[in-house]
Amino acid sequence: VIGAGLAGLATAWRAAQRGLRVLVVDRDGPGAGASSVAAGMLAPVTEADFGEDELLRLNLESAALWPGFAAELEERTGMATGYARCGALAVAVDRDDAEEYARMHELQRSLGLAARRLVPSEARRMEPGLAPRIAAAIEAPEEAQADPVAVVAALARAYEDAGGELALADVKALRGGERVTGVETNIGAIGAGAVVLAAGAWSAALDPGVRVRPVKGQLLHLRVRAGGAPIASRIVRTPRCYVVPRADGRVVIGATSEERGFDTRIDAGAVHRLLEAAWEVLPDVWELEFAGALAGLRPGTPDNRPLIGAAARDGLFYATGHYRNGVLLAPVTAELVVAALTGERVSA
Ligand code: GLY
């Protein structure tokens, strides 16, 4: 498995549980790419978009797997995952937002998704920290979150406990011709009966057939001060940002979406815009302690759909291209890739 991010580790864990002999190879170790930067929203309903029905179905399938996936990880490792079905509010701050969210709600209704329109007073009763003059809101009660850093750590432990191995090495190329037979790395060649490409935004460098590009996301980390009240109990989003409050008082504000190649610098302007966008919907953000800013690279694909399952070349399998849904899609990716590896299902 090339890549020790959420997709690679989840797949490797499930494969090791099935009795396959698995080696994960990563240049920098578990969660060094986008996995540890992601906010961890498990939000298929409020991230649903027009013309993406197939992606939505996969997102919902994975959302349904998350409670069992998190519970099993926690039980096997004794480690937390931060999984919580906290729900989400999509908040229209002004009339333009309200128009946009009215269209979004029509889509959600037409797809039979769990989403309910609220008038401002109802939304403020649910989340008293909302700004006094919001225009409307949509509640999506089944949206959830997980802490991706905690999930990576738990997955790495569970994978190791299942007999899996990890090598710190930089994969330079796939080995073989029509049939992939392993990888070339900076510490030598590694042979394998099957190779899973789970290298996130770096996947195209190893297989030019994979049209994955980096889409930069900058996020802010804040903290409720000791003794301070939670900023919100649900994920709160507007068209310009999302705010993910964790149970322990940490708060993540995301995210930019930029086509900048492999640049992961933090821009002062992005910090400013994200803070302002969060403040206009949750003014108490101003009182939070600023803990830092991070940037990660989403693996974007031309149609926003992930690449999961058997590739055209024998011996090669994909677990990449998850774009905005990498944390959400980890459980279903693992199921589908392991089913393809064991010849049970070839779905991609
Ligand atoms: N799913 C949130 C993001 O990609 O920013």
mmCIF file of C-alpha atoms in Angstrom, residues 39-339:
data_model
loop_
_atom_site.group_PDB
_atom_site.id
_atom_site.type_symbol
_atom_site.label_atom_id
_atom_site.label_comp_id
_atom_site.label_asym_id
_atom_site.label_seq_id
_atom_site.Cartn_x
_atom_site.Cartn_y
_atom_site.Cartn_z
ATOM 1 C CA ALA A 39 -11.184 19.012 9.732
ATOM 2 C CA GLY A 40 -12.859 15.605 9.872
ATOM 3 C CA MET A 41 -16.365 16.594 8.786
ATOM 4 C CA LEU A 42 -18.458 13.557 7.895
ATOM 5 C CA ALA A 43 -20.956 15.683 6.060
ATOM 6 C CA PRO A 44 -22.508 14.104 2.955
ATOM 7 C CA VAL A 45 -25.721 16.149 3.219
ATOM 8 C CA THR A 46 -24.326 19.675 3.578
ATOM 9 C CA GLU A 47 -21.532 18.955 1.068
ATOM 10 C CA ALA A 48 -23.956 17.486 -1.517
ATOM 11 C CA ASP A 49 -23.766 19.242 -4.864
ATOM 12 C CA PHE A 50 -25.777 19.276 -8.080
ATOM 13 C CA GLY A 51 -24.912 16.537 -10.585
ATOM 14 C CA GLU A 52 -22.949 14.415 -8.092
ATOM 15 C CA ASP A 53 -25.554 11.738 -7.295
ATOM 16 C CA GLU A 54 -23.140 8.841 -7.599
ATOM 17 C CA LEU A 55 -20.607 10.503 -5.298
ATOM 18 C CA LEU A 56 -23.415 11.252 -2.850
ATOM 19 C CA ARG A 57 -24.443 7.581 -2.777
ATOM 20 C CA LEU A 58 -20.873 6.560 -1.980
ATOM 21 C CA ASN A 59 -20.594 9.298 0.664
ATOM 22 C CA LEU A 60 -23.825 8.111 2.313
ATOM 23 C CA GLU A 61 -22.668 4.496 2.185
ATOM 24 C CA SER A 62 -19.460 5.465 3.970
ATOM 25 C CA ALA A 63 -21.262 7.712 6.478
ATOM 26 C CA ALA A 64 -23.353 4.668 7.424
ATOM 27 C CA LEU A 65 -20.171 2.622 7.960
ATOM 28 C CA TRP A 66 -18.533 5.245 10.197
ATOM 29 C CA PRO A 67 -20.200 4.392 13.553
ATOM 30 C CA GLY A 68 -19.133 0.728 13.309
ATOM 31 C CA PHE A 69 -15.701 1.640 11.930
ATOM 32 C CA ALA A 70 -15.033 4.079 14.800
ATOM 33 C CA ALA A 71 -16.434 1.736 17.453
ATOM 34 C CA GLU A 72 -14.293 -1.166 16.234
ATOM 35 C CA LEU A 73 -11.163 0.977 16.106
ATOM 36 C CA GLU A 74 -11.800 2.305 19.613
ATOM 37 C CA GLU A 75 -12.550 -1.133 20.992
ATOM 38 C CA ARG A 76 -9.507 -2.793 19.436
ATOM 39 C CA THR A 77 -7.005 -0.069 20.341
ATOM 40 C CA GLY A 78 -8.455 1.653 23.415
ATOM 41 C CA MET A 79 -7.769 4.905 21.541
ATOM 42 C CA ALA A 80 -10.236 7.686 20.756
ATOM 43 C CA THR A 81 -11.400 8.565 17.239
ATOM 44 C CA GLY A 82 -13.413 11.693 18.097
ATOM 45 C CA TYR A 83 -16.381 10.249 16.208
ATOM 46 C CA ALA A 84 -19.540 12.118 17.176
ATOM 47 C CA ARG A 85 -22.888 12.444 15.428
ATOM 48 C CA CYS A 86 -23.045 16.124 16.290
ATOM 49 C CA GLY A 87 -25.239 17.290 13.391
ATOM 50 C CA ALA A 88 -24.649 20.370 11.250
ATOM 51 C CA LEU A 89 -26.274 23.722 10.586
ATOM 52 C CA ALA A 90 -25.815 25.425 7.234
ATOM 53 C CA VAL A 91 -26.439 29.074 8.059
ATOM 54 C CA ALA A 92 -27.422 31.788 5.584
ATOM 55 C CA VAL A 93 -25.929 35.023 6.880
ATOM 56 C CA ASP A 94 -27.674 37.269 4.317
ATOM 57 C CA ARG A 95 -30.224 37.094 1.505
ATOM 58 C CA ASP A 96 -27.712 35.907 -1.081
ATOM 59 C CA ASP A 97 -26.775 33.000 1.162
ATOM 60 C CA ALA A 98 -30.467 32.319 1.793
ATOM 61 C CA GLU A 99 -31.088 31.990 -1.969
ATOM 62 C CA GLU A 100 -28.130 29.656 -2.320
ATOM 63 C CA TYR A 101 -29.231 27.502 0.604
ATOM 64 C CA ALA A 102 -32.849 27.426 -0.606
ATOM 65 C CA ARG A 103 -31.540 25.826 -3.821
ATOM 66 C CA MET A 104 -29.359 23.469 -1.784
ATOM 67 C CA HIS A 105 -32.339 22.460 0.333
ATOM 68 C CA GLU A 106 -34.427 21.740 -2.765
ATOM 69 C CA LEU A 107 -31.665 19.399 -3.905
ATOM 70 C CA GLN A 108 -31.484 17.755 -0.473
ATOM 71 C CA ARG A 109 -35.269 17.280 -0.457
ATOM 72 C CA SER A 110 -35.331 15.879 -3.969
ATOM 73 C CA LEU A 111 -32.697 13.331 -2.935
ATOM 74 C CA GLY A 112 -34.564 12.403 0.246
ATOM 75 C CA LEU A 113 -31.709 13.568 2.502
ATOM 76 C CA ALA A 114 -32.131 14.320 6.207
ATOM 77 C CA ALA A 115 -32.255 18.133 6.138
ATOM 78 C CA ARG A 116 -34.780 20.609 7.548
ATOM 79 C CA ARG A 117 -35.191 24.347 6.942
ATOM 80 C CA LEU A 118 -35.198 26.483 10.066
ATOM 81 C CA VAL A 119 -36.264 30.057 10.656
ATOM 82 C CA PRO A 120 -33.601 32.165 12.388
ATOM 83 C CA SER A 121 -35.231 31.956 15.833
ATOM 84 C CA GLU A 122 -35.268 28.136 15.697
ATOM 85 C CA ALA A 123 -31.633 28.018 14.609
ATOM 86 C CA ARG A 124 -30.621 30.389 17.392
ATOM 87 C CA ARG A 125 -32.462 28.287 19.956
ATOM 88 C CA MET A 126 -30.392 25.309 18.816
ATOM 89 C CA GLU A 127 -27.130 27.242 18.676
ATOM 90 C CA PRO A 128 -27.326 30.340 20.914
ATOM 91 C CA GLY A 129 -23.905 31.499 19.719
ATOM 92 C CA LEU A 130 -25.202 32.265 16.198
ATOM 93 C CA ALA A 131 -25.075 35.890 15.102
ATOM 94 C CA PRO A 132 -28.295 37.800 15.899
ATOM 95 C CA ARG A 133 -29.175 38.675 12.294
ATOM 96 C CA ILE A 134 -28.867 35.466 10.282
ATOM 97 C CA ALA A 135 -31.320 35.026 7.399
ATOM 98 C CA ALA A 136 -32.113 31.277 7.530
ATOM 99 C CA ALA A 137 -30.589 27.895 8.297
ATOM 100 C CA ILE A 138 -30.758 24.241 7.341
ATOM 101 C CA GLU A 139 -30.305 21.550 9.943
ATOM 102 C CA ALA A 140 -28.705 18.271 8.872
ATOM 103 C CA PRO A 141 -29.046 16.181 12.052
ATOM 104 C CA GLU A 142 -27.136 13.120 10.836
ATOM 105 C CA GLU A 143 -23.882 14.863 9.926
ATOM 106 C CA ALA A 144 -20.975 13.826 12.118
ATOM 107 C CA GLN A 145 -17.306 14.451 12.756
ATOM 108 C CA ALA A 146 -14.156 12.541 13.632
ATOM 109 C CA ASP A 147 -10.724 13.763 14.685
ATOM 110 C CA PRO A 148 -8.501 12.740 11.761
ATOM 111 C CA VAL A 149 -5.253 12.900 13.762
ATOM 112 C CA ALA A 150 -6.728 10.551 16.364
ATOM 113 C CA VAL A 151 -8.130 8.260 13.665
ATOM 114 C CA VAL A 152 -4.743 8.010 11.939
ATOM 115 C CA ALA A 153 -3.079 7.094 15.252
ATOM 116 C CA ALA A 154 -5.725 4.479 16.056
ATOM 117 C CA LEU A 155 -5.569 3.029 12.542
ATOM 118 C CA ALA A 156 -1.776 2.773 12.672
ATOM 119 C CA ARG A 157 -2.037 0.863 15.965
ATOM 120 C CA ALA A 158 -4.889 -1.387 14.804
ATOM 121 C CA TYR A 159 -3.036 -2.146 11.577
ATOM 122 C CA GLU A 160 0.128 -3.062 13.457
ATOM 123 C CA ASP A 161 -1.862 -5.217 15.909
ATOM 124 C CA ALA A 162 -3.395 -7.024 12.907
ATOM 125 C CA GLY A 163 0.126 -7.971 11.788
ATOM 126 C CA GLY A 164 0.701 -5.201 9.231
ATOM 127 C CA GLU A 165 4.086 -3.607 8.632
ATOM 128 C CA LEU A 166 5.124 -0.048 7.805
ATOM 129 C CA ALA A 167 8.252 1.039 5.922
ATOM 130 C CA LEU A 168 9.498 4.623 5.754
ATOM 131 C CA ALA A 169 10.513 4.911 2.113
ATOM 132 C CA ASP A 170 9.941 7.168 -0.845
ATOM 133 C CA VAL A 171 8.234 5.286 -3.671
ATOM 134 C CA LYS A 172 9.821 6.375 -6.957
ATOM 135 C CA ALA A 173 7.935 4.181 -9.433
ATOM 136 C CA LEU A 174 5.711 1.168 -9.895
ATOM 137 C CA ARG A 175 7.488 -2.002 -11.008
ATOM 138 C CA GLY A 176 6.401 -4.203 -13.876
ATOM 139 C CA GLY A 177 4.777 -3.661 -17.236
ATOM 140 C CA GLU A 178 1.230 -4.687 -17.996
ATOM 141 C CA ARG A 179 1.190 -6.351 -14.599
ATOM 142 C CA VAL A 180 2.348 -4.316 -11.597
ATOM 143 C CA THR A 181 4.735 -6.414 -9.510
ATOM 144 C CA GLY A 182 5.851 -4.023 -6.770
ATOM 145 C CA VAL A 183 7.500 -0.647 -6.277
ATOM 146 C CA GLU A 184 10.912 0.986 -6.647
ATOM 147 C CA THR A 185 11.845 3.036 -3.599
ATOM 148 C CA ASN A 186 14.818 5.068 -2.391
ATOM 149 C CA ILE A 187 15.818 2.094 -0.229
ATOM 150 C CA GLY A 188 15.406 -0.527 -2.943
ATOM 151 C CA ALA A 189 12.813 -2.556 -4.788
ATOM 152 C CA ILE A 190 9.860 -4.154 -3.010
ATOM 153 C CA GLY A 191 7.966 -6.969 -4.723
ATOM 154 C CA ALA A 192 4.224 -7.411 -4.180
ATOM 155 C CA GLY A 193 1.400 -9.511 -5.565
ATOM 156 C CA ALA A 194 -0.771 -6.388 -5.562
ATOM 157 C CA VAL A 195 -0.074 -2.672 -5.130
ATOM 158 C CA VAL A 196 -2.635 -0.210 -3.760
ATOM 159 C CA LEU A 197 -2.008 3.385 -4.791
ATOM 160 C CA ALA A 198 -3.177 5.536 -1.857
ATOM 161 C CA ALA A 199 -0.792 8.447 -2.260
ATOM 162 C CA GLY A 200 -3.403 11.225 -2.207
ATOM 163 C CA ALA A 201 -2.399 14.342 -4.133
ATOM 164 C CA TRP A 202 0.924 12.669 -5.046
ATOM 165 C CA SER A 203 -0.712 9.730 -6.854
ATOM 166 C CA ALA A 204 -0.344 11.038 -10.422
ATOM 167 C CA ALA A 205 3.459 11.018 -10.156
ATOM 168 C CA LEU A 206 3.347 7.218 -9.857
ATOM 169 C CA ASP A 207 0.652 6.544 -12.441
ATOM 170 C CA PRO A 208 0.093 9.197 -15.109
ATOM 171 C CA GLY A 209 -3.245 7.507 -15.888
ATOM 172 C CA VAL A 210 -4.475 8.850 -12.557
ATOM 173 C CA ARG A 211 -5.687 12.402 -13.116
ATOM 174 C CA VAL A 212 -5.300 13.601 -9.548
ATOM 175 C CA ARG A 213 -4.207 17.161 -8.782
ATOM 176 C CA PRO A 214 -3.508 18.954 -5.482
ATOM 177 C CA VAL A 215 -6.252 21.340 -4.314
ATOM 178 C CA LYS A 216 -4.892 23.390 -1.447
ATOM 179 C CA GLY A 217 -6.959 23.918 1.691
ATOM 180 C CA GLN A 218 -5.913 26.242 4.499
ATOM 181 C CA LEU A 219 -7.519 25.818 7.933
ATOM 182 C CA LEU A 220 -7.328 27.522 11.316
ATOM 183 C CA HIS A 221 -7.116 25.879 14.713
ATOM 184 C CA LEU A 222 -8.566 27.738 17.695
ATOM 185 C CA ARG A 223 -9.346 26.790 21.287
ATOM 186 C CA VAL A 224 -12.008 27.752 23.775
ATOM 187 C CA ARG A 225 -10.219 29.368 26.752
ATOM 188 C CA ALA A 226 -10.179 27.456 30.050
ATOM 189 C CA GLY A 227 -13.640 27.688 31.620
ATOM 190 C CA GLY A 228 -15.127 29.222 28.439
ATOM 191 C CA ALA A 229 -18.415 28.071 26.902
ATOM 192 C CA PRO A 230 -18.403 25.939 23.728
ATOM 193 C CA ILE A 231 -18.690 28.012 20.567
ATOM 194 C CA ALA A 232 -21.350 25.641 19.167
ATOM 195 C CA SER A 233 -22.410 22.042 19.627
ATOM 196 C CA ARG A 234 -22.867 21.288 15.915
ATOM 197 C CA ILE A 235 -20.793 21.850 12.807
ATOM 198 C CA VAL A 236 -21.766 25.337 11.600
ATOM 199 C CA ARG A 237 -21.155 26.374 8.022
ATOM 200 C CA THR A 238 -21.883 29.174 5.616
ATOM 201 C CA PRO A 239 -21.024 29.366 1.913
ATOM 202 C CA ARG A 240 -17.658 30.866 2.974
ATOM 203 C CA CYS A 241 -16.443 28.613 5.804
ATOM 204 C CA TYR A 242 -17.151 25.743 8.119
ATOM 205 C CA VAL A 243 -16.614 25.648 11.879
ATOM 206 C CA VAL A 244 -16.062 22.270 13.534
ATOM 207 C CA PRO A 245 -16.212 22.387 17.347
ATOM 208 C CA ARG A 246 -14.599 19.414 19.066
ATOM 209 C CA ALA A 247 -15.839 18.075 22.406
ATOM 210 C CA ASP A 248 -12.574 19.069 24.142
ATOM 211 C CA GLY A 249 -12.830 22.778 23.217
ATOM 212 C CA ARG A 250 -10.710 22.733 20.057
ATOM 213 C CA VAL A 251 -12.299 24.457 17.076
ATOM 214 C CA VAL A 252 -11.328 24.018 13.425
ATOM 215 C CA ILE A 253 -12.247 26.647 10.832
ATOM 216 C CA GLY A 254 -11.904 25.730 7.178
ATOM 217 C CA ALA A 255 -11.137 25.988 4.428
ATOM 218 C CA THR A 256 -9.774 27.655 1.363
ATOM 219 C CA SER A 257 -9.864 25.815 -1.962
ATOM 220 C CA GLU A 258 -6.982 26.815 -4.201
ATOM 221 C CA GLU A 259 -5.240 25.519 -7.306
ATOM 222 C CA ARG A 260 -1.614 26.229 -6.351
ATOM 223 C CA GLY A 261 0.200 23.012 -7.158
ATOM 224 C CA PHE A 262 2.064 21.557 -4.190
ATOM 225 C CA ASP A 263 2.362 24.859 -2.290
ATOM 226 C CA THR A 264 1.377 24.518 1.387
ATOM 227 C CA ARG A 265 2.275 28.002 2.638
ATOM 228 C CA ILE A 266 -0.128 29.841 4.929
ATOM 229 C CA ASP A 267 -1.310 33.235 3.629
ATOM 230 C CA ALA A 268 -2.139 36.067 6.010
ATOM 231 C CA GLY A 269 -5.075 36.893 3.728
ATOM 232 C CA ALA A 270 -6.515 33.391 4.035
ATOM 233 C CA VAL A 271 -6.271 33.542 7.838
ATOM 234 C CA HIS A 272 -8.068 36.900 7.756
ATOM 235 C CA ARG A 273 -10.827 35.730 5.399
ATOM 236 C CA LEU A 274 -11.506 32.486 7.280
ATOM 237 C CA LEU A 275 -11.629 34.255 10.649
ATOM 238 C CA GLU A 276 -13.965 36.910 9.299
ATOM 239 C CA ALA A 277 -16.214 34.297 7.679
ATOM 240 C CA ALA A 278 -16.463 32.374 10.964
ATOM 241 C CA TRP A 279 -16.975 35.549 12.990
ATOM 242 C CA GLU A 280 -19.926 36.719 10.862
ATOM 243 C CA VAL A 281 -21.863 33.555 11.809
ATOM 244 C CA LEU A 282 -20.402 32.839 15.282
ATOM 245 C CA PRO A 283 -19.198 36.186 16.701
ATOM 246 C CA ASP A 284 -17.691 34.531 19.808
ATOM 247 C CA VAL A 285 -14.931 33.208 17.558
ATOM 248 C CA TRP A 286 -13.233 36.536 18.338
ATOM 249 C CA GLU A 287 -12.680 35.431 21.948
ATOM 250 C CA LEU A 288 -11.062 32.094 21.117
ATOM 251 C CA GLU A 289 -7.386 31.394 21.527
ATOM 252 C CA PHE A 290 -5.588 31.165 18.188
ATOM 253 C CA ALA A 291 -3.694 27.857 18.056
ATOM 254 C CA GLY A 292 -2.342 27.874 14.511
ATOM 255 C CA ALA A 293 -3.017 27.439 10.829
ATOM 256 C CA LEU A 294 -2.406 24.450 8.564
ATOM 257 C CA ALA A 295 -2.532 23.791 4.856
ATOM 258 C CA GLY A 296 -3.146 20.452 3.162
ATOM 259 C CA LEU A 297 -3.521 19.182 -0.381
ATOM 260 C CA ARG A 298 -6.791 17.515 -1.328
ATOM 261 C CA PRO A 299 -6.447 14.940 -4.114
ATOM 262 C CA GLY A 300 -8.852 16.453 -6.670
ATOM 263 C CA THR A 301 -10.101 14.576 -9.750
ATOM 264 C CA PRO A 302 -11.695 15.940 -12.941
ATOM 265 C CA ASP A 303 -15.214 14.861 -11.870
ATOM 266 C CA ASN A 304 -14.692 15.116 -8.080
ATOM 267 C CA ARG A 305 -15.203 11.364 -7.769
ATOM 268 C CA PRO A 306 -12.615 9.155 -6.076
ATOM 269 C CA LEU A 307 -10.708 6.342 -7.737
ATOM 270 C CA ILE A 308 -11.402 3.182 -5.750
ATOM 271 C CA GLY A 309 -10.819 -0.437 -6.743
ATOM 272 C CA ALA A 310 -9.043 -2.326 -9.520
ATOM 273 C CA ALA A 311 -7.036 -0.291 -12.066
ATOM 274 C CA ALA A 312 -6.707 -1.177 -15.748
ATOM 275 C CA ARG A 313 -3.249 -2.691 -15.097
ATOM 276 C CA ASP A 314 -3.283 -6.091 -13.402
ATOM 277 C CA GLY A 315 -1.985 -6.045 -9.869
ATOM 278 C CA LEU A 316 -2.761 -2.347 -9.364
ATOM 279 C CA PHE A 317 -5.582 -0.977 -7.218
ATOM 280 C CA TYR A 318 -6.624 2.593 -6.442
ATOM 281 C CA ALA A 319 -7.571 4.207 -3.147
ATOM 282 C CA THR A 320 -7.085 7.823 -4.112
ATOM 283 C CA GLY A 321 -8.703 10.969 -5.520
ATOM 284 C CA HIS A 322 -10.957 11.524 -2.505
ATOM 285 C CA TYR A 323 -10.915 15.320 -2.951
ATOM 286 C CA ARG A 324 -13.168 16.898 -0.242
ATOM 287 C CA ASN A 325 -14.326 13.604 1.270
ATOM 288 C CA GLY A 326 -11.207 11.710 2.313
ATOM 289 C CA VAL A 327 -12.085 11.234 5.971
ATOM 290 C CA LEU A 328 -15.697 10.401 5.181
ATOM 291 C CA LEU A 329 -14.786 7.874 2.490
ATOM 292 C CA ALA A 330 -12.082 5.984 4.404
ATOM 293 C CA PRO A 331 -14.323 3.109 5.617
ATOM 294 C CA VAL A 332 -16.005 2.437 2.257
ATOM 295 C CA THR A 333 -12.698 2.782 0.418
ATOM 296 C CA ALA A 334 -11.196 0.084 2.621
ATOM 297 C CA GLU A 335 -14.192 -2.219 2.077
ATOM 298 C CA LEU A 336 -14.205 -1.763 -1.699
ATOM 299 C CA VAL A 337 -10.465 -2.097 -2.203
ATOM 300 C CA VAL A 338 -10.191 -5.186 -0.015
ATOM 301 C CA ALA A 339 -13.157 -6.729 -1.854
#
